[in-house]
PDB file of C-alpha atoms and ligand atoms in Angstrom:
ATOM      1  CA  MET X   1      13.199 -14.829   6.068  1.00  0.00           C
ATOM      2  CA  ARG X   2       9.941 -14.296   3.392  1.00  0.00           C
ATOM      3  CA  ARG X   3      10.288 -10.227   3.399  1.00  0.00           C
ATOM      4  CA  ALA X   4       7.793  -8.808   1.215  1.00  0.00           C
ATOM      5  CA  LEU X   5       7.578  -5.380  -0.715  1.00  0.00           C
ATOM      6  CA  PHE X   6       4.064  -4.147  -0.076  1.00  0.00           C
ATOM      7  CA  PRO X   7       4.155  -0.925  -2.339  1.00  0.00           C
ATOM      8  CA  GLY X   8       2.272   1.837  -2.973  1.00  0.00           C
ATOM      9  CA  SER X   9       1.279   6.017  -2.730  1.00  0.00           C
ATOM     10  CA  PHE X  10      -0.847   5.536   0.350  1.00  0.00           C
ATOM     11  CA  ASP X  11      -2.152   8.838   0.097  1.00  0.00           C
ATOM     12  CA  PRO X  12      -3.536   7.965   2.520  1.00  0.00           C
ATOM     13  CA  ILE X  13      -2.731   4.821   4.297  1.00  0.00           C
ATOM     14  CA  THR X  14      -6.936   3.588   4.034  1.00  0.00           C
ATOM     15  CA  LEU X  15      -8.671   0.734   6.001  1.00  0.00           C
ATOM     16  CA  GLY X  16      -8.309  -1.484   2.976  1.00  0.00           C
ATOM     17  CA  HIS X  17      -4.138  -1.214   2.834  1.00  0.00           C
ATOM     18  CA  PHE X  18      -4.455  -2.295   6.426  1.00  0.00           C
ATOM     19  CA  ASP X  19      -6.592  -5.035   6.212  1.00  0.00           C
ATOM     20  CA  ILE X  20      -4.052  -5.844   2.988  1.00  0.00           C
ATOM     21  CA  ILE X  21      -0.740  -5.288   5.208  1.00  0.00           C
ATOM     22  CA  LYS X  22      -2.509  -6.656   8.201  1.00  0.00           C
ATOM     23  CA  ARG X  23      -3.517  -9.795   5.911  1.00  0.00           C
ATOM     24  CA  GLY X  24      -0.069 -10.423   4.927  1.00  0.00           C
ATOM     25  CA  VAL X  25       1.687 -10.070   8.631  1.00  0.00           C
ATOM     26  CA  THR X  26       0.581 -13.439   8.426  1.00  0.00           C
ATOM     27  CA  LEU X  27       2.194 -14.311   5.035  1.00  0.00           C
ATOM     28  CA  PHE X  28       4.801 -12.719   5.828  1.00  0.00           C
ATOM     29  CA  ASP X  29       8.413 -12.709   8.782  1.00  0.00           C
ATOM     30  CA  GLU X  30       8.574  -9.336   7.053  1.00  0.00           C
ATOM     31  CA  VAL X  31       6.029  -6.926   5.040  1.00  0.00           C
ATOM     32  CA  ILE X  32       7.836  -3.779   3.862  1.00  0.00           C
ATOM     33  CA  VAL X  33       5.167  -1.514   3.258  1.00  0.00           C
ATOM     34  CA  ALA X  34       7.087   0.929   0.752  1.00  0.00           C
ATOM     35  CA  ILE X  35       5.602   4.409  -0.414  1.00  0.00           C
ATOM     36  CA  GLY X  36       7.004   5.257  -3.812  1.00  0.00           C
ATOM     37  CA  VAL X  37       8.116   8.926  -4.565  1.00  0.00           C
ATOM     38  CA  ASN X  38       6.995   9.293  -7.474  1.00  0.00           C
ATOM     39  CA  SER X  39       8.177  13.845  -8.510  1.00  0.00           C
ATOM     40  CA  ASP X  40       6.081  13.957 -11.216  1.00  0.00           C
ATOM     41  CA  LYS X  41       2.848  13.220  -9.304  1.00  0.00           C
ATOM     42  CA  LYS X  42       0.799  15.574  -6.862  1.00  0.00           C
ATOM     43  CA  TYR X  43      -0.364  14.797  -3.633  1.00  0.00           C
ATOM     44  CA  MET X  44      -2.609  15.428  -0.723  1.00  0.00           C
ATOM     45  CA  PHE X  45      -0.782  14.674   2.277  1.00  0.00           C
ATOM     46  CA  SER X  46       3.713  15.043   2.239  1.00  0.00           C
ATOM     47  CA  ILE X  47       6.145  12.486   1.881  1.00  0.00           C
ATOM     48  CA  GLU X  48       6.099  12.501   5.955  1.00  0.00           C
ATOM     49  CA  GLU X  49       2.693  12.180   6.890  1.00  0.00           C
ATOM     50  CA  ARG X  50       1.860   9.247   4.486  1.00  0.00           C
ATOM     51  CA  LYS X  51       4.672   7.368   6.125  1.00  0.00           C
ATOM     52  CA  ALA X  52       3.214   8.601   9.681  1.00  0.00           C
ATOM     53  CA  PHE X  53      -0.072   7.139   9.630  1.00  0.00           C
ATOM     54  CA  ILE X  54       1.459   3.847   8.351  1.00  0.00           C
ATOM     55  CA  GLU X  55       3.600   3.518  11.551  1.00  0.00           C
ATOM     56  CA  GLN X  56       1.068   5.088  14.171  1.00  0.00           C
ATOM     57  CA  ALA X  57      -1.397   2.516  12.497  1.00  0.00           C
ATOM     58  CA  PHE X  58       1.140  -0.576  12.818  1.00  0.00           C
ATOM     59  CA  ALA X  59       3.404   0.825  16.263  1.00  0.00           C
ATOM     60  CA  ASP X  60       2.169  -2.454  17.620  1.00  0.00           C
ATOM     61  CA  GLU X  61       3.997  -5.195  15.396  1.00  0.00           C
ATOM     62  CA  PRO X  62       7.120  -5.014  14.942  1.00  0.00           C
ATOM     63  CA  LYS X  63       7.225  -7.286  11.114  1.00  0.00           C
ATOM     64  CA  VAL X  64       5.608  -4.386   9.719  1.00  0.00           C
ATOM     65  CA  LYS X  65       7.960  -1.181   8.295  1.00  0.00           C
ATOM     66  CA  VAL X  66       7.413   1.252   6.050  1.00  0.00           C
ATOM     67  CA  VAL X  67       9.791   3.190   3.952  1.00  0.00           C
ATOM     68  CA  THR X  68       9.985   5.666   0.831  1.00  0.00           C
ATOM     69  CA  TYR X  69      11.682   4.251  -2.751  1.00  0.00           C
ATOM     70  CA  THR X  70      11.457   5.992  -6.038  1.00  0.00           C
ATOM     71  CA  GLY X  71      12.686   4.034  -8.799  1.00  0.00           C
ATOM     72  CA  LEU X  72      11.979   0.741 -10.169  1.00  0.00           C
ATOM     73  CA  THR X  73       9.653  -1.112  -7.140  1.00  0.00           C
ATOM     74  CA  VAL X  74      11.730  -4.206  -8.459  1.00  0.00           C
ATOM     75  CA  ASP X  75      15.397  -2.994  -8.158  1.00  0.00           C
ATOM     76  CA  PHE X  76      14.704  -1.603  -4.982  1.00  0.00           C
ATOM     77  CA  CYS X  77      13.157  -5.603  -4.011  1.00  0.00           C
ATOM     78  CA  ASN X  78      16.999  -6.464  -5.089  1.00  0.00           C
ATOM     79  CA  ASP X  79      18.252  -4.062  -2.716  1.00  0.00           C
ATOM     80  CA  ILE X  80      16.919  -4.728   0.092  1.00  0.00           C
ATOM     81  CA  GLY X  81      16.303  -8.393  -0.301  1.00  0.00           C
ATOM     82  CA  ALA X  82      12.436  -8.696  -0.939  1.00  0.00           C
ATOM     83  CA  GLU X  83      11.210 -11.697  -3.090  1.00  0.00           C
ATOM     84  CA  PHE X  84       7.628 -10.641  -2.873  1.00  0.00           C
ATOM     85  CA  ILE X  85       5.899  -8.425  -3.917  1.00  0.00           C
ATOM     86  CA  LEU X  86       2.097  -8.179  -1.958  1.00  0.00           C
ATOM     87  CA  ARG X  87      -0.751  -6.139  -4.670  1.00  0.00           C
ATOM     88  CA  GLY X  88      -4.580  -5.255  -3.291  1.00  0.00           C
ATOM     89  CA  LEU X  89      -7.158  -6.906  -5.368  1.00  0.00           C
ATOM     90  CA  ARG X  90     -10.419  -5.061  -5.160  1.00  0.00           C
ATOM     91  CA  ASN X  91     -11.802  -5.399  -8.876  1.00  0.00           C
ATOM     92  CA  PRO X  92     -11.622  -6.679 -12.381  1.00  0.00           C
ATOM     93  CA  ALA X  93      -9.888  -3.299 -13.760  1.00  0.00           C
ATOM     94  CA  ASP X  94      -7.395  -4.005 -10.954  1.00  0.00           C
ATOM     95  CA  PHE X  95      -6.908  -7.827 -12.070  1.00  0.00           C
ATOM     96  CA  GLU X  96      -5.755  -5.953 -15.530  1.00  0.00           C
ATOM     97  CA  PHE X  97      -3.820  -2.564 -14.118  1.00  0.00           C
ATOM     98  CA  GLU X  98      -1.748  -5.681 -12.090  1.00  0.00           C
ATOM     99  CA  LYS X  99      -1.175  -8.428 -14.100  1.00  0.00           C
ATOM    100  CA  ALA X 100       0.332  -6.419 -16.700  1.00  0.00           C
ATOM    101  CA  ILE X 101       2.758  -4.684 -13.652  1.00  0.00           C
ATOM    102  CA  ALA X 102       3.655  -8.284 -12.503  1.00  0.00           C
ATOM    103  CA  HIS X 103       4.149  -9.840 -15.796  1.00  0.00           C
ATOM    104  CA  ALA X 104       6.783  -6.390 -16.619  1.00  0.00           C
ATOM    105  CA  ASN X 105       8.232  -7.429 -13.670  1.00  0.00           C
ATOM    106  CA  ARG X 106       8.635 -11.115 -13.747  1.00  0.00           C
ATOM    107  CA  ARG X 107      10.193 -10.567 -16.723  1.00  0.00           C
ATOM    108  CA  MET X 108      12.892  -8.239 -15.672  1.00  0.00           C
ATOM    109  CA  ALA X 109      14.573 -10.009 -12.134  1.00  0.00           C
ATOM    110  CA  THR X 110      12.860 -13.579 -10.017  1.00  0.00           C
ATOM    111  CA  ILE X 111      10.423 -11.901  -7.614  1.00  0.00           C
ATOM    112  CA  GLU X 112       6.786 -13.017  -7.302  1.00  0.00           C
ATOM    113  CA  THR X 113       3.829 -10.790  -7.472  1.00  0.00           C
ATOM    114  CA  VAL X 114       1.714 -12.447  -4.594  1.00  0.00           C
ATOM    115  CA  PHE X 115      -2.118 -11.376  -4.814  1.00  0.00           C
ATOM    116  CA  LEU X 116      -4.730 -10.935  -1.897  1.00  0.00           C
ATOM    117  CA  LEU X 117      -8.334  -9.936  -2.478  1.00  0.00           C
ATOM    118  CA  THR X 118      -9.875  -7.002  -1.101  1.00  0.00           C
ATOM    119  CA  SER X 119     -12.110  -7.625   2.336  1.00  0.00           C
ATOM    120  CA  ALA X 120     -15.820  -7.589   1.164  1.00  0.00           C
ATOM    121  CA  LYS X 121     -15.961  -4.729   4.502  1.00  0.00           C
ATOM    122  CA  THR X 122     -13.332  -2.250   2.281  1.00  0.00           C
ATOM    123  CA  SER X 123     -13.135  -3.522  -1.668  1.00  0.00           C
ATOM    124  CA  PHE X 124     -14.729  -0.552  -1.918  1.00  0.00           C
ATOM    125  CA  ILE X 125     -12.338   2.235  -0.728  1.00  0.00           C
ATOM    126  CA  SER X 126      -9.868   4.189  -2.598  1.00  0.00           C
ATOM    127  CA  SER X 127      -7.091   6.837  -1.270  1.00  0.00           C
ATOM    128  CA  SER X 128      -8.869   8.970  -4.627  1.00  0.00           C
ATOM    129  CA  ILE X 129     -12.734   8.054  -2.673  1.00  0.00           C
ATOM    130  CA  VAL X 130     -10.777   9.654   0.826  1.00  0.00           C
ATOM    131  CA  ARG X 131      -9.682  12.441  -0.025  1.00  0.00           C
ATOM    132  CA  ASP X 132     -12.330  13.610  -2.560  1.00  0.00           C
ATOM    133  CA  VAL X 133     -14.666  13.004   1.586  1.00  0.00           C
ATOM    134  CA  ILE X 134     -11.300  15.007   2.707  1.00  0.00           C
ATOM    135  CA  LYS X 135     -11.289  18.330   0.506  1.00  0.00           C
ATOM    136  CA  ASN X 136     -15.212  18.077   1.275  1.00  0.00           C
ATOM    137  CA  HIS X 137     -15.024  18.362   5.297  1.00  0.00           C
ATOM    138  CA  GLY X 138     -17.236  14.756   5.027  1.00  0.00           C
ATOM    139  CA  ASP X 139     -16.364  12.450   7.591  1.00  0.00           C
ATOM    140  CA  TYR X 140     -13.848  10.273   6.198  1.00  0.00           C
ATOM    141  CA  THR X 141     -13.225   8.252   9.736  1.00  0.00           C
ATOM    142  CA  LYS X 142     -15.128   5.695   9.131  1.00  0.00           C
ATOM    143  CA  PHE X 143     -12.385   4.321   5.773  1.00  0.00           C
ATOM    144  CA  VAL X 144      -9.371   5.370   7.410  1.00  0.00           C
ATOM    145  CA  PRO X 145      -6.864   4.178  10.327  1.00  0.00           C
ATOM    146  CA  ASP X 146      -7.248   6.254  13.653  1.00  0.00           C
ATOM    147  CA  SER X 147      -3.292   7.365  12.997  1.00  0.00           C
ATOM    148  CA  VAL X 148      -4.993   9.118   9.888  1.00  0.00           C
ATOM    149  CA  ARG X 149      -6.392  12.279  10.921  1.00  0.00           C
ATOM    150  CA  ILE X 150      -6.428  16.187   9.669  1.00  0.00           C
ATOM    151  CA  ASN X 151      -6.109  19.282  11.673  1.00  0.00           C
TER     152      ASN X 151
HETATM  153  P1  ADP M   1      -0.903   3.178  -6.298  1.00  0.00           P
HETATM  154  O1  ADP M   1      -0.409   4.459  -6.140  1.00  0.00           O
HETATM  155  O2  ADP M   1       0.078   1.808  -6.758  1.00  0.00           O
HETATM  156  O3  ADP M   1      -2.321   2.629  -6.982  1.00  0.00           O
HETATM  157  P2  ADP M   1      -2.282   2.474  -3.497  1.00  0.00           P
HETATM  158  O4  ADP M   1      -1.712   3.036  -2.808  1.00  0.00           O
HETATM  159  O5  ADP M   1      -3.868   2.846  -3.899  1.00  0.00           O
HETATM  160  O6  ADP M   1      -1.151   2.899  -4.572  1.00  0.00           O
HETATM  161  O7  ADP M   1      -2.161   1.541  -2.997  1.00  0.00           O
HETATM  162  C1  ADP M   1      -1.691   0.751  -3.380  1.00  0.00           C
HETATM  163  C2  ADP M   1      -2.207  -0.987  -2.733  1.00  0.00           C
HETATM  164  O8  ADP M   1      -3.401  -1.603  -2.376  1.00  0.00           O
HETATM  165  C3  ADP M   1      -2.342  -1.963  -4.513  1.00  0.00           C
HETATM  166  O9  ADP M   1      -1.793  -2.481  -3.933  1.00  0.00           O
HETATM  167  C4  ADP M   1      -4.229  -1.317  -4.314  1.00  0.00           C
HETATM  168  O10 ADP M   1      -4.652  -2.785  -4.894  1.00  0.00           O
HETATM  169  C5  ADP M   1      -4.556  -1.661  -2.900  1.00  0.00           C
HETATM  170  N1  ADP M   1      -5.501  -0.879  -2.373  1.00  0.00           N
HETATM  171  C6  ADP M   1      -5.701   0.051  -2.565  1.00  0.00           C
HETATM  172  N2  ADP M   1      -7.063   0.104  -1.699  1.00  0.00           N
HETATM  173  C7  ADP M   1      -7.144  -1.590  -1.630  1.00  0.00           C
HETATM  174  C8  ADP M   1      -8.486  -1.844  -0.637  1.00  0.00           C
HETATM  175  N3  ADP M   1      -9.568  -1.453  -0.264  1.00  0.00           N
HETATM  176  N4  ADP M   1      -8.735  -2.584  -0.496  1.00  0.00           N
HETATM  177  C9  ADP M   1      -7.552  -3.704  -0.622  1.00  0.00           C
HETATM  178  N5  ADP M   1      -6.696  -3.067  -1.055  1.00  0.00           N
HETATM  179  C10 ADP M   1      -6.698  -2.172  -1.708  1.00  0.00           C
END
């Protein structure tokens, strides 16, 4: 069983994340979307909301599971038997950041990080841009799956 962990904050999930997960499903038997819980970070959406947004977006995709975790990503991978970490790369800044994390993870565990280049159409989207658009009452629906709706 080829199981990949796709870790992140997903505050909220965007069409960029959605694209990476969809493409990950074609490469792996199971893609576990893992929402990291960091008590030092302030989030716009609660962990329950973030989880529900992702679950609803992939309600028709049995290969996608959504979980939350604390602690080191590699430890969580070992706990659940995931041999791969899936990450998206948008730009050179992502590359430099991800490279350091992937090297550190590799030093700590025998887990391969697999990078997918983002699709051109969604490469500019980030959760922080979406949060800014929401805060300023803009049309955020262009950047997120239909499951992300704010009352
Ligand atoms: P983090 O808190 O780890 O930055 P994010 O939820 O922002 O978590 O991102 C999780 C993963 O999704 C990262 O690998 C990131 O590069 C990727 N990602 C974020 N936005 C996009 C996008 N627009 N297209 C593709 N991948 C993306």
